Amino acid sequence: MNKREQLAQWTSLVADTGDLDMISAVAPEDATTNPSLLLAAARDDRYRDLLDQASELAAALGHAGEIDWLTDTSACLAGQAILERVPGLVSTEVDARLSFDTRATVEKGRRLISIYRELDVDPSRILIKIAGTWEGIRAAQILEEEGTRCNVTLVFNQTQALAAAEAGATLISPFVGRIYDWHLKNGMQINHPDEDPGVLSVREIFNTFKARGLDTIVMGASFRNADQIEALAGCDKLTISPALLEELAGRDGSLTRILDPELVAPDNNWHPVNEALFRWQMNDDPMACDLLADGIRRFAKDQLALEALLK
């Protein structure tokens, strides 16, 4: 077996792309999208019909020409098309500009699910993707209590991860590559995945969740190279670009399982993360603080670009 096949024995493989042809080619279990990926797809002439359909759907729902409805219908139509190509789930992201507004995030999540219902898409196959702010995590808690599953994204440290898991989030997305980039930029020498702060962060989160009996799925994201992926073999899910999935498929040799819940000792001596602790530990972590803010700004910028394109 090649290394992709070996990895798939322990880890659910997710395609990190909005390119429908690529998704069909790499045949993942699930797929994730974000404003950046949807913008790239919207600029591709192959998907021009999708933009026209989004306009028609918004009009049919009584919101012709309303830009926020156009972006929502386009995201859901993309999600519907992706679900025709994968057997599992798709993540659809809430507008990043709502990252500090719990009520608005909940309302957006409800709207996205309602659009999926209009498209006859099973809501249980949808993850509403929400930034890992305190307000976003509270929104995820409300949506989960209503039966809508959530993916808390832009996770850069254990505090965010634990707060999301304790809130009942179905899944979290810790960003390996952006943590790696931040440390490189700040002068760290990283010669091996076992020294990579991004890899080590996901390992710590995974082991802590399993030790505490937290059911939230850990899905490592944002990889810079295939070695980082191999170093997280056994993680619940990994969302991977088509190029890296193909690279793994071209690698031979034995792959070692790194993460295994059966090898994690239970930890019953812990306390939940409250708001004061969350805000302090984020404030006290320059990397997580920088990257969360930067990630929200980037996604918001691409959301604006998508809106301009749809206009």
Tab-separated table of C-alpha atoms in Angstrom:
chain	number	residue	atom	x	y	z
A	1	MET	CA	0.000	0.000	0.000
A	2	ASN	CA	1.099	3.558	-0.633
A	3	LYS	CA	1.164	6.030	2.244
A	4	ARG	CA	-2.219	7.561	1.443
A	5	GLU	CA	-3.788	4.106	1.658
A	6	GLN	CA	-1.998	3.361	4.916
A	7	LEU	CA	-3.054	6.705	6.393
A	8	ALA	CA	-6.684	6.048	5.451
A	9	GLN	CA	-6.681	2.952	7.691
A	10	TRP	CA	-6.599	5.201	10.771
A	11	THR	CA	-7.569	8.705	9.603
A	12	SER	CA	-10.518	10.018	7.609
A	13	LEU	CA	-9.144	11.963	4.636
A	14	VAL	CA	-10.829	15.237	3.692
A	15	ALA	CA	-10.237	17.319	0.554
A	16	ASP	CA	-9.360	20.948	1.251
A	17	THR	CA	-10.611	22.468	-2.008
A	18	GLY	CA	-13.633	23.925	-3.762
A	19	ASP	CA	-12.569	22.490	-7.144
A	20	LEU	CA	-15.220	19.928	-8.076
A	21	ASP	CA	-13.053	18.171	-10.634
A	22	MET	CA	-10.240	17.794	-8.122
A	23	ILE	CA	-12.627	16.406	-5.527
A	24	SER	CA	-13.815	13.786	-8.001
A	25	ALA	CA	-10.227	12.925	-8.891
A	26	VAL	CA	-8.869	12.453	-5.364
A	27	ALA	CA	-12.013	10.749	-3.977
A	28	PRO	CA	-11.911	11.887	-0.332
A	29	GLU	CA	-14.454	11.002	2.342
A	30	ASP	CA	-15.390	14.637	3.133
A	31	ALA	CA	-14.561	18.102	1.831
A	32	THR	CA	-14.050	21.515	3.417
A	33	THR	CA	-14.613	24.951	1.919
A	34	ASN	CA	-13.877	28.491	3.044
A	35	PRO	CA	-14.309	31.941	1.453
A	36	SER	CA	-10.853	31.737	-0.134
A	37	LEU	CA	-11.576	28.398	-1.806
A	38	LEU	CA	-15.047	29.498	-2.931
A	39	LEU	CA	-13.602	32.696	-4.378
A	40	ALA	CA	-11.057	30.701	-6.387
A	41	ALA	CA	-13.836	28.474	-7.716
A	42	ALA	CA	-16.083	31.439	-8.523
A	43	ARG	CA	-13.312	32.957	-10.654
A	44	ASP	CA	-13.098	29.740	-12.675
A	45	ASP	CA	-15.147	29.788	-15.892
A	46	ARG	CA	-16.027	26.119	-15.346
A	47	TYR	CA	-18.275	27.160	-12.476
A	48	ARG	CA	-19.932	30.186	-14.036
A	49	ASP	CA	-23.261	28.332	-14.114
A	50	LEU	CA	-23.078	27.976	-10.324
A	51	LEU	CA	-23.119	31.767	-9.936
A	52	ASP	CA	-26.166	32.039	-12.193
A	53	GLN	CA	-27.924	29.331	-10.183
A	54	ALA	CA	-27.114	31.205	-6.953
A	55	SER	CA	-28.820	34.317	-8.303
A	56	GLU	CA	-31.869	32.320	-9.371
A	57	LEU	CA	-32.104	30.561	-6.017
A	58	ALA	CA	-31.832	33.826	-4.053
A	59	ALA	CA	-34.638	35.254	-6.184
A	60	ALA	CA	-36.783	32.136	-5.686
A	61	LEU	CA	-36.354	32.546	-1.921
A	62	GLY	CA	-37.567	36.157	-2.131
A	63	HIS	CA	-34.168	37.846	-1.889
A	64	ALA	CA	-33.285	38.805	-5.452
A	65	GLY	CA	-30.181	40.958	-5.671
A	66	GLU	CA	-29.441	40.837	-1.935
A	67	ILE	CA	-25.711	40.242	-1.812
A	68	ASP	CA	-25.587	38.359	1.485
A	69	TRP	CA	-28.185	35.937	0.147
A	70	LEU	CA	-26.230	35.554	-3.085
A	71	THR	CA	-23.087	34.568	-1.198
A	72	ASP	CA	-25.060	32.155	0.986
A	73	THR	CA	-26.861	30.498	-1.915
A	74	SER	CA	-23.598	30.182	-3.861
A	75	ALA	CA	-21.903	28.556	-0.844
A	76	CYS	CA	-24.774	26.100	-0.406
A	77	LEU	CA	-24.933	25.258	-4.104
A	78	ALA	CA	-21.190	24.590	-4.010
A	79	GLY	CA	-21.735	22.407	-0.955
A	80	GLN	CA	-24.525	20.516	-2.712
A	81	ALA	CA	-22.280	19.878	-5.724
A	82	ILE	CA	-19.471	18.684	-3.460
A	83	LEU	CA	-21.797	16.280	-1.625
A	84	GLU	CA	-22.614	14.666	-4.972
A	85	ARG	CA	-18.912	13.756	-5.154
A	86	VAL	CA	-18.110	12.672	-1.587
A	87	PRO	CA	-19.840	10.090	0.624
A	88	GLY	CA	-19.472	12.083	3.848
A	89	LEU	CA	-19.650	15.710	4.967
A	90	VAL	CA	-19.011	19.212	3.709
A	91	SER	CA	-18.167	22.279	5.799
A	92	THR	CA	-19.751	25.604	4.852
A	93	GLU	CA	-18.330	28.703	6.502
A	94	VAL	CA	-20.143	31.587	8.152
A	95	ASP	CA	-19.143	35.106	7.052
A	96	ALA	CA	-15.927	35.894	8.972
A	97	ARG	CA	-17.156	39.437	9.659
A	98	LEU	CA	-19.610	37.883	12.133
A	99	SER	CA	-16.837	36.274	14.186
A	100	PHE	CA	-17.484	38.461	17.230
A	101	ASP	CA	-21.287	38.411	17.066
A	102	THR	CA	-22.868	35.312	18.590
A	103	ARG	CA	-26.443	36.095	17.619
A	104	ALA	CA	-25.609	36.970	14.011
A	105	THR	CA	-23.483	33.828	13.656
A	106	VAL	CA	-26.346	31.666	14.941
A	107	GLU	CA	-28.768	33.341	12.532
A	108	LYS	CA	-26.377	32.835	9.622
A	109	GLY	CA	-25.911	29.180	10.522
A	110	ARG	CA	-29.689	28.694	10.632
A	111	ARG	CA	-30.026	30.412	7.250
A	112	LEU	CA	-27.409	28.208	5.629
A	113	ILE	CA	-29.129	25.088	6.919
A	114	SER	CA	-32.503	26.392	5.673
A	115	ILE	CA	-31.023	26.901	2.187
A	116	TYR	CA	-29.619	23.377	2.227
A	117	ARG	CA	-33.091	22.110	3.149
A	118	GLU	CA	-34.525	24.004	0.149
A	119	LEU	CA	-31.982	22.124	-1.977
A	120	ASP	CA	-33.088	18.804	-0.440
A	121	VAL	CA	-29.671	18.298	1.121
A	122	ASP	CA	-29.589	16.248	4.321
A	123	PRO	CA	-28.554	18.731	7.076
A	124	SER	CA	-26.734	15.951	8.930
A	125	ARG	CA	-24.131	16.038	6.135
A	126	ILE	CA	-23.398	19.742	6.742
A	127	LEU	CA	-20.929	21.244	9.198
A	128	ILE	CA	-21.391	24.964	9.802
A	129	LYS	CA	-17.879	26.388	9.992
A	130	ILE	CA	-17.328	29.101	12.605
A	131	ALA	CA	-14.180	30.965	13.714
A	132	GLY	CA	-12.773	29.944	17.095
A	133	THR	CA	-13.485	33.200	18.925
A	134	TRP	CA	-15.293	33.105	22.272
A	135	GLU	CA	-18.397	34.484	20.546
A	136	GLY	CA	-18.100	31.963	17.719
A	137	ILE	CA	-17.789	29.076	20.153
A	138	ARG	CA	-20.906	30.241	22.007
A	139	ALA	CA	-22.752	30.316	18.668
A	140	ALA	CA	-21.553	26.797	17.931
A	141	GLN	CA	-22.912	25.669	21.294
A	142	ILE	CA	-26.372	27.080	20.492
A	143	LEU	CA	-26.419	25.545	17.013
A	144	GLU	CA	-25.279	22.163	18.311
A	145	GLU	CA	-28.060	22.231	20.917
A	146	GLU	CA	-30.496	22.820	18.014
A	147	GLY	CA	-29.100	19.808	16.144
A	148	THR	CA	-26.845	21.651	13.690
A	149	ARG	CA	-23.330	20.277	13.634
A	150	CYS	CA	-20.415	22.721	13.678
A	151	ASN	CA	-16.771	22.895	12.673
A	152	VAL	CA	-14.881	25.397	14.837
A	153	THR	CA	-12.056	26.643	12.631
A	154	LEU	CA	-9.000	28.878	12.928
A	155	VAL	CA	-7.899	26.960	16.026
A	156	PHE	CA	-4.326	27.737	17.041
A	157	ASN	CA	-4.005	26.598	20.632
A	158	GLN	CA	-5.319	24.202	23.234
A	159	THR	CA	-7.512	26.823	24.926
A	160	GLN	CA	-9.607	27.349	21.789
A	161	ALA	CA	-9.751	23.611	21.205
A	162	LEU	CA	-10.936	22.796	24.722
A	163	ALA	CA	-13.484	25.621	24.801
A	164	ALA	CA	-14.971	24.353	21.519
A	165	ALA	CA	-15.046	20.743	22.690
A	166	GLU	CA	-16.614	21.663	26.026
A	167	ALA	CA	-19.270	23.608	24.096
A	168	GLY	CA	-20.149	20.425	22.208
A	169	ALA	CA	-18.700	21.283	18.789
A	170	THR	CA	-18.778	18.290	16.457
A	171	LEU	CA	-15.334	19.064	15.033
A	172	ILE	CA	-12.417	21.481	15.345
A	173	SER	CA	-9.841	22.486	12.743
A	174	PRO	CA	-6.394	23.279	14.201
A	175	PHE	CA	-4.177	24.918	11.561
A	176	VAL	CA	-0.801	23.170	11.361
A	177	GLY	CA	0.735	25.150	8.526
A	178	ARG	CA	-0.076	28.629	9.769
A	179	ILE	CA	1.446	27.813	13.174
A	180	TYR	CA	4.521	26.491	11.361
A	181	ASP	CA	4.723	29.657	9.221
A	182	TRP	CA	4.439	31.951	12.252
A	183	HIS	CA	7.308	30.273	14.073
A	184	LEU	CA	9.520	30.236	10.978
A	185	LYS	CA	8.856	33.941	10.459
A	186	ASN	CA	9.839	34.557	14.077
A	187	GLY	CA	13.182	32.828	13.698
A	188	MET	CA	12.596	29.237	14.782
A	189	GLN	CA	14.636	26.527	13.046
A	190	ILE	CA	12.426	23.515	12.265
A	191	ASN	CA	14.317	20.557	10.874
A	192	HIS	CA	11.898	17.701	11.540
A	193	PRO	CA	8.117	17.286	12.011
A	194	ASP	CA	8.731	16.281	15.630
A	195	GLU	CA	10.046	19.835	16.165
A	196	ASP	CA	7.168	21.476	14.278
A	197	PRO	CA	4.962	23.530	16.663
A	198	GLY	CA	1.963	23.033	14.369
A	199	VAL	CA	2.302	19.261	14.444
A	200	LEU	CA	2.952	19.261	18.191
A	201	SER	CA	-0.131	21.427	18.793
A	202	VAL	CA	-2.439	18.955	17.066
A	203	ARG	CA	-0.850	16.021	18.875
A	204	GLU	CA	-1.398	17.753	22.210
A	205	ILE	CA	-5.026	18.584	21.394
A	206	PHE	CA	-5.757	15.034	20.196
A	207	ASN	CA	-4.233	13.395	23.256
A	208	THR	CA	-5.946	15.813	25.647
A	209	PHE	CA	-9.356	15.200	24.068
A	210	LYS	CA	-8.940	11.435	24.281
A	211	ALA	CA	-7.638	11.619	27.867
A	212	ARG	CA	-10.626	13.703	28.973
A	213	GLY	CA	-13.212	11.711	27.064
A	214	LEU	CA	-14.181	14.641	24.813
A	215	ASP	CA	-16.007	13.452	21.689
A	216	THR	CA	-15.162	16.402	19.437
A	217	ILE	CA	-13.390	15.313	16.250
A	218	VAL	CA	-9.877	16.700	15.709
A	219	MET	CA	-9.251	17.557	12.048
A	220	GLY	CA	-5.753	18.871	11.363
A	221	ALA	CA	-5.709	21.472	8.575
A	222	SER	CA	-3.488	23.829	6.588
A	223	PHE	CA	-0.536	21.603	5.729
A	224	ARG	CA	2.652	22.841	4.107
A	225	ASN	CA	4.153	19.445	3.244
A	226	ALA	CA	3.392	15.730	3.320
A	227	ASP	CA	5.798	15.118	6.216
A	228	GLN	CA	3.507	17.118	8.509
A	229	ILE	CA	0.616	14.874	7.479
A	230	GLU	CA	2.584	11.676	8.091
A	231	ALA	CA	3.528	13.004	11.541
A	232	LEU	CA	-0.201	13.113	12.439
A	233	ALA	CA	-1.120	9.634	11.209
A	234	GLY	CA	-4.003	8.431	13.350
A	235	CYS	CA	-5.616	11.844	13.890
A	236	ASP	CA	-9.419	11.613	13.585
A	237	LYS	CA	-9.526	13.540	10.305
A	238	LEU	CA	-7.031	15.516	8.216
A	239	THR	CA	-8.110	18.027	5.575
A	240	ILE	CA	-5.522	18.000	2.809
A	241	SER	CA	-5.043	19.762	-0.526
A	242	PRO	CA	-5.425	17.583	-3.653
A	243	ALA	CA	-1.724	18.096	-4.449
A	244	LEU	CA	-0.625	16.680	-1.095
A	245	LEU	CA	-3.139	13.827	-1.316
A	246	GLU	CA	-1.595	12.901	-4.653
A	247	GLU	CA	1.920	13.192	-3.200
A	248	LEU	CA	1.008	10.788	-0.402
A	249	ALA	CA	-0.418	8.368	-2.953
A	250	GLY	CA	2.947	8.446	-4.724
A	251	ARG	CA	4.936	7.636	-1.583
A	252	ASP	CA	5.856	4.034	-0.830
A	253	GLY	CA	7.287	2.563	2.353
A	254	SER	CA	5.828	1.891	5.767
A	255	LEU	CA	3.831	4.582	7.601
A	256	THR	CA	3.884	4.579	11.403
A	257	ARG	CA	0.737	5.403	13.353
A	258	ILE	CA	1.554	8.341	15.647
A	259	LEU	CA	-1.808	9.052	17.322
A	260	ASP	CA	-3.848	6.256	18.877
A	261	PRO	CA	-6.635	6.845	21.435
A	262	GLU	CA	-6.059	3.382	22.857
A	263	LEU	CA	-2.635	4.488	24.084
A	264	VAL	CA	-3.849	7.614	25.904
A	265	ALA	CA	-4.209	7.419	29.682
A	266	PRO	CA	-7.449	8.892	31.137
A	267	ASP	CA	-7.314	12.313	32.808
A	268	ASN	CA	-10.223	13.076	35.126
A	269	ASN	CA	-8.577	15.977	36.949
A	270	TRP	CA	-9.429	19.016	34.835
A	271	HIS	CA	-11.557	22.159	34.896
A	272	PRO	CA	-13.594	23.669	32.043
A	273	VAL	CA	-12.512	26.811	30.184
A	274	ASN	CA	-14.572	29.845	31.176
A	275	GLU	CA	-14.637	33.182	29.369
A	276	ALA	CA	-12.097	34.908	31.613
A	277	LEU	CA	-9.625	32.039	31.250
A	278	PHE	CA	-10.180	31.856	27.488
A	279	ARG	CA	-9.543	35.550	26.970
A	280	TRP	CA	-6.504	35.594	29.225
A	281	GLN	CA	-4.861	32.541	27.668
A	282	MET	CA	-5.481	33.880	24.166
A	283	ASN	CA	-4.029	37.245	25.206
A	284	ASP	CA	-1.043	35.430	26.676
A	285	ASP	CA	-0.363	33.505	23.436
A	286	PRO	CA	1.002	35.927	20.798
A	287	MET	CA	0.994	33.267	18.082
A	288	ALA	CA	-2.648	32.245	18.549
A	289	CYS	CA	-3.733	35.848	19.012
A	290	ASP	CA	-1.963	36.980	15.825
A	291	LEU	CA	-3.113	34.059	13.693
A	292	LEU	CA	-6.758	34.127	14.757
A	293	ALA	CA	-7.007	37.837	13.936
A	294	ASP	CA	-5.119	37.381	10.665
A	295	GLY	CA	-7.246	34.406	9.630
A	296	ILE	CA	-10.464	36.311	10.228
A	297	ARG	CA	-9.162	39.302	8.257
A	298	ARG	CA	-8.103	37.084	5.340
A	299	PHE	CA	-11.420	35.279	5.132
A	300	ALA	CA	-13.315	38.576	5.429
A	301	LYS	CA	-11.245	40.060	2.580
A	302	ASP	CA	-12.016	37.095	0.345
A	303	GLN	CA	-15.696	37.293	1.313
A	304	LEU	CA	-15.711	40.901	0.110
A	305	ALA	CA	-14.021	39.874	-3.139
A	306	LEU	CA	-16.617	37.140	-3.629
A	307	GLU	CA	-19.404	39.657	-3.062
A	308	ALA	CA	-17.876	41.991	-5.649
A	309	LEU	CA	-17.712	39.126	-8.149
A	310	LEU	CA	-21.330	38.136	-7.522
A	311	LYS	CA	-22.493	41.733	-7.999
